Amino acid sequence: MDYFEAKRKKERGMSNAEFLNYYYPELVKSKTIVIVNIDENDIISTYQTSDSQIRSVGMLEIAKKQILDDMEND
């Protein structure tokens, strides 16, 4: 584990690799997946498995609401 992965693990409780490994069994059974990431150069990328961009946008809106709801409850 490199320095940045170790730092993420300390700050967030798990590294990116641990996060992906933890959720992998659930993700591979998913009907659709949308991933948004920020790379080491602060470039944001989006990946999707859906053939419907409208569905992907809807999923992102739901994710946004769920995150905002979590922030309210903290």
Tab-separated table of N, CA and C in Angstrom:
chain	number	residue	atom	x	y	z
A	1	MET	N	0.858	-1.174	0.000
A	1	MET	CA	0.000	0.000	0.000
A	1	MET	C	0.902	1.235	0.000
A	2	ASP	N	0.671	2.138	-0.948
A	2	ASP	CA	1.500	3.335	-1.030
A	2	ASP	C	1.050	4.380	-0.001
A	3	TYR	N	1.786	5.459	0.077
A	3	TYR	CA	1.524	6.511	1.066
A	3	TYR	C	0.103	7.045	0.973
A	4	PHE	N	-0.366	7.346	-0.253
A	4	PHE	CA	-1.688	7.952	-0.408
A	4	PHE	C	-2.800	6.975	-0.045
A	5	GLU	N	-2.632	5.693	-0.374
A	5	GLU	CA	-3.618	4.685	0.024
A	5	GLU	C	-3.643	4.565	1.546
A	6	ALA	N	-2.476	4.583	2.181
A	6	ALA	CA	-2.409	4.499	3.643
A	6	ALA	C	-3.073	5.718	4.279
A	7	LYS	N	-2.861	6.887	3.692
A	7	LYS	CA	-3.479	8.114	4.201
A	7	LYS	C	-4.999	8.036	4.079
A	8	ARG	N	-5.501	7.564	2.918
A	8	ARG	CA	-6.949	7.407	2.728
A	8	ARG	C	-7.516	6.441	3.758
A	9	LYS	N	-6.791	5.350	3.994
A	9	LYS	CA	-7.264	4.352	4.956
A	9	LYS	C	-7.362	4.968	6.345
A	10	LYS	N	-6.363	5.745	6.730
A	10	LYS	CA	-6.371	6.363	8.055
A	10	LYS	C	-7.515	7.369	8.172
A	11	GLU	N	-7.719	8.192	7.148
A	11	GLU	CA	-8.734	9.245	7.198
A	11	GLU	C	-10.153	8.714	7.030
A	12	ARG	N	-10.332	7.682	6.206
A	12	ARG	CA	-11.682	7.227	5.845
A	12	ARG	C	-12.025	5.843	6.370
A	13	GLY	N	-11.063	5.169	6.962
A	13	GLY	CA	-11.338	3.847	7.496
A	13	GLY	C	-11.005	2.705	6.550
A	14	MET	N	-10.832	2.989	5.266
A	14	MET	CA	-10.412	1.966	4.309
A	14	MET	C	-9.796	2.634	3.094
A	15	SER	N	-8.906	1.904	2.452
A	15	SER	CA	-8.273	2.413	1.234
A	15	SER	C	-9.231	2.249	0.065
A	16	ASN	N	-8.910	2.845	-1.071
A	16	ASN	CA	-9.731	2.666	-2.270
A	16	ASN	C	-9.795	1.194	-2.665
A	17	ALA	N	-8.662	0.506	-2.602
A	17	ALA	CA	-8.635	-0.916	-2.959
A	17	ALA	C	-9.516	-1.719	-2.008
A	18	GLU	N	-9.443	-1.434	-0.717
A	18	GLU	CA	-10.291	-2.138	0.251
A	18	GLU	C	-11.764	-1.839	0.008
A	19	PHE	N	-12.078	-0.596	-0.313
A	19	PHE	CA	-13.456	-0.210	-0.618
A	19	PHE	C	-13.981	-1.017	-1.803
A	20	LEU	N	-13.208	-1.056	-2.895
A	20	LEU	CA	-13.631	-1.791	-4.091
A	20	LEU	C	-13.759	-3.288	-3.816
A	21	ASN	N	-12.811	-3.855	-3.082
A	21	ASN	CA	-12.882	-5.280	-2.749
A	21	ASN	C	-14.089	-5.592	-1.876
A	22	TYR	N	-14.407	-4.700	-0.950
A	22	TYR	CA	-15.543	-4.904	-0.045
A	22	TYR	C	-16.862	-4.932	-0.822
A	23	TYR	N	-17.031	-4.001	-1.759
A	23	TYR	CA	-18.289	-3.894	-2.499
A	23	TYR	C	-18.312	-4.695	-3.801
A	24	TYR	N	-17.190	-5.276	-4.200
A	24	TYR	CA	-17.100	-6.001	-5.468
A	24	TYR	C	-18.188	-7.065	-5.646
A	25	PRO	N	-18.427	-7.942	-4.656
A	25	PRO	CA	-19.455	-8.980	-4.856
A	25	PRO	C	-20.837	-8.402	-5.178
A	26	GLU	N	-21.168	-7.281	-4.573
A	26	GLU	CA	-22.453	-6.634	-4.849
A	26	GLU	C	-22.437	-5.947	-6.219
A	27	LEU	N	-21.338	-5.299	-6.541
A	27	LEU	CA	-21.248	-4.543	-7.793
A	27	LEU	C	-21.324	-5.428	-9.028
A	28	VAL	N	-20.687	-6.585	-8.995
A	28	VAL	CA	-20.683	-7.432	-10.189
A	28	VAL	C	-22.065	-7.998	-10.500
A	29	LYS	N	-22.963	-8.014	-9.517
A	29	LYS	CA	-24.332	-8.489	-9.733
A	29	LYS	C	-25.271	-7.355	-10.134
A	30	SER	N	-24.767	-6.132	-10.174
A	30	SER	CA	-25.599	-4.961	-10.444
A	30	SER	C	-26.076	-4.914	-11.884
A	31	LYS	N	-27.260	-4.356	-12.056
A	31	LYS	CA	-27.830	-4.143	-13.388
A	31	LYS	C	-27.085	-3.009	-14.106
A	32	THR	N	-26.782	-1.955	-13.372
A	32	THR	CA	-26.095	-0.787	-13.920
A	32	THR	C	-25.138	-0.239	-12.866
A	33	ILE	N	-23.994	0.234	-13.307
A	33	ILE	CA	-23.005	0.845	-12.412
A	33	ILE	C	-22.597	2.190	-13.001
A	34	VAL	N	-22.509	3.205	-12.134
A	34	VAL	CA	-21.966	4.507	-12.510
A	34	VAL	C	-20.851	4.807	-11.512
A	35	ILE	N	-19.693	5.142	-12.024
A	35	ILE	CA	-18.545	5.447	-11.176
A	35	ILE	C	-18.049	6.844	-11.513
A	36	VAL	N	-17.794	7.630	-10.480
A	36	VAL	CA	-17.184	8.951	-10.641
A	36	VAL	C	-15.922	8.940	-9.789
A	37	ASN	N	-14.808	9.338	-10.365
A	37	ASN	CA	-13.576	9.370	-9.590
A	37	ASN	C	-12.781	10.632	-9.894
A	38	ILE	N	-11.895	10.961	-8.970
A	38	ILE	CA	-10.939	12.060	-9.155
A	38	ILE	C	-9.558	11.425	-9.119
A	39	ASP	N	-8.789	11.577	-10.191
A	39	ASP	CA	-7.476	10.943	-10.232
A	39	ASP	C	-6.422	11.797	-9.535
A	40	GLU	N	-5.189	11.315	-9.580
A	40	GLU	CA	-4.099	11.990	-8.868
A	40	GLU	C	-3.791	13.375	-9.419
A	41	ASN	N	-4.301	13.695	-10.625
A	41	ASN	CA	-4.126	15.029	-11.209
A	41	ASN	C	-5.373	15.896	-11.043
A	42	ASP	N	-6.283	15.455	-10.165
A	42	ASP	CA	-7.549	16.146	-9.889
A	42	ASP	C	-8.468	16.222	-11.102
A	43	ILE	N	-8.345	15.267	-12.008
A	43	ILE	CA	-9.238	15.184	-13.163
A	43	ILE	C	-10.391	14.251	-12.809
A	44	ILE	N	-11.611	14.725	-13.011
A	44	ILE	CA	-12.801	13.941	-12.704
A	44	ILE	C	-13.202	13.150	-13.941
A	45	SER	N	-13.432	11.855	-13.745
A	45	SER	CA	-13.869	10.974	-14.831
A	45	SER	C	-15.127	10.241	-14.397
A	46	THR	N	-15.958	9.897	-15.372
A	46	THR	CA	-17.187	9.155	-15.119
A	46	THR	C	-17.226	7.947	-16.043
A	47	TYR	N	-17.621	6.819	-15.483
A	47	TYR	CA	-17.741	5.575	-16.240
A	47	TYR	C	-19.117	4.989	-15.955
A	48	GLN	N	-19.707	4.362	-16.954
A	48	GLN	CA	-21.035	3.776	-16.756
A	48	GLN	C	-21.172	2.487	-17.550
A	49	THR	N	-22.000	1.585	-17.024
A	49	THR	CA	-22.281	0.340	-17.736
A	49	THR	C	-23.656	0.377	-18.386
A	50	SER	N	-24.409	1.423	-18.158
A	50	SER	CA	-25.763	1.523	-18.696
A	50	SER	C	-25.735	1.920	-20.165
A	51	ASP	N	-26.712	1.423	-20.914
A	51	ASP	CA	-26.854	1.868	-22.298
A	51	ASP	C	-27.764	3.090	-22.374
A	52	SER	N	-28.223	3.558	-21.208
A	52	SER	CA	-29.106	4.723	-21.142
A	52	SER	C	-28.448	5.828	-20.325
A	53	GLN	N	-28.071	6.896	-20.997
A	53	GLN	CA	-27.470	8.023	-20.276
A	53	GLN	C	-28.481	8.671	-19.339
A	54	ILE	N	-29.762	8.638	-19.712
A	54	ILE	CA	-30.796	9.200	-18.835
A	54	ILE	C	-30.840	8.423	-17.526
A	55	ARG	N	-30.764	7.091	-17.597
A	55	ARG	CA	-30.747	6.278	-16.375
A	55	ARG	C	-29.532	6.636	-15.522
A	56	SER	N	-28.375	6.800	-16.148
A	56	SER	CA	-27.161	7.147	-15.402
A	56	SER	C	-27.300	8.498	-14.716
A	57	VAL	N	-27.859	9.476	-15.407
A	57	VAL	CA	-28.073	10.797	-14.800
A	57	VAL	C	-29.042	10.669	-13.625
A	58	GLY	N	-30.099	9.886	-13.791
A	58	GLY	CA	-31.046	9.662	-12.698
A	58	GLY	C	-30.377	9.018	-11.500
A	59	MET	N	-29.506	8.047	-11.750
A	59	MET	CA	-28.782	7.400	-10.657
A	59	MET	C	-27.896	8.399	-9.928
A	60	LEU	N	-27.251	9.287	-10.672
A	60	LEU	CA	-26.405	10.302	-10.043
A	60	LEU	C	-27.228	11.270	-9.203
A	61	GLU	N	-28.424	11.617	-9.665
A	61	GLU	CA	-29.304	12.497	-8.886
A	61	GLU	C	-29.736	11.816	-7.588
A	62	ILE	N	-30.057	10.533	-7.663
A	62	ILE	CA	-30.428	9.793	-6.453
A	62	ILE	C	-29.240	9.713	-5.502
A	63	ALA	N	-28.052	9.443	-6.039
A	63	ALA	CA	-26.846	9.391	-5.210
A	63	ALA	C	-26.604	10.734	-4.532
A	64	LYS	N	-26.794	11.818	-5.268
A	64	LYS	CA	-26.628	13.168	-4.715
A	64	LYS	C	-27.574	13.379	-3.542
A	65	LYS	N	-28.842	12.991	-3.709
A	65	LYS	CA	-29.824	13.149	-2.634
A	65	LYS	C	-29.451	12.293	-1.428
A	66	GLN	N	-29.029	11.062	-1.662
A	66	GLN	CA	-28.647	10.188	-0.555
A	66	GLN	C	-27.452	10.755	0.209
A	67	ILE	N	-26.482	11.302	-0.499
A	67	ILE	CA	-25.316	11.900	0.160
A	67	ILE	C	-25.733	13.120	0.968
A	68	LEU	N	-26.572	13.977	0.392
A	68	LEU	CA	-27.044	15.162	1.117
A	68	LEU	C	-27.853	14.766	2.347
A	69	ASP	N	-28.691	13.730	2.225
A	69	ASP	CA	-29.451	13.240	3.382
A	69	ASP	C	-28.516	12.734	4.470
A	70	ASP	N	-27.463	12.002	4.082
A	70	ASP	CA	-26.479	11.520	5.053
A	70	ASP	C	-25.789	12.688	5.756
A	71	MET	N	-25.489	13.748	5.003
A	71	MET	CA	-24.842	14.923	5.588
A	71	MET	C	-25.760	15.593	6.603
A	72	GLU	N	-27.059	15.629	6.317
A	72	GLU	CA	-28.025	16.216	7.248
A	72	GLU	C	-28.100	15.430	8.541
A	73	ASN	N	-27.986	14.110	8.440
A	73	ASN	CA	-28.133	13.238	9.603
A	73	ASN	C	-26.872	13.159	10.451
A	74	ASP	N	-25.755	13.625	9.937
A	74	ASP	CA	-24.496	13.575	10.706
A	74	ASP	C	-24.374	14.710	11.673
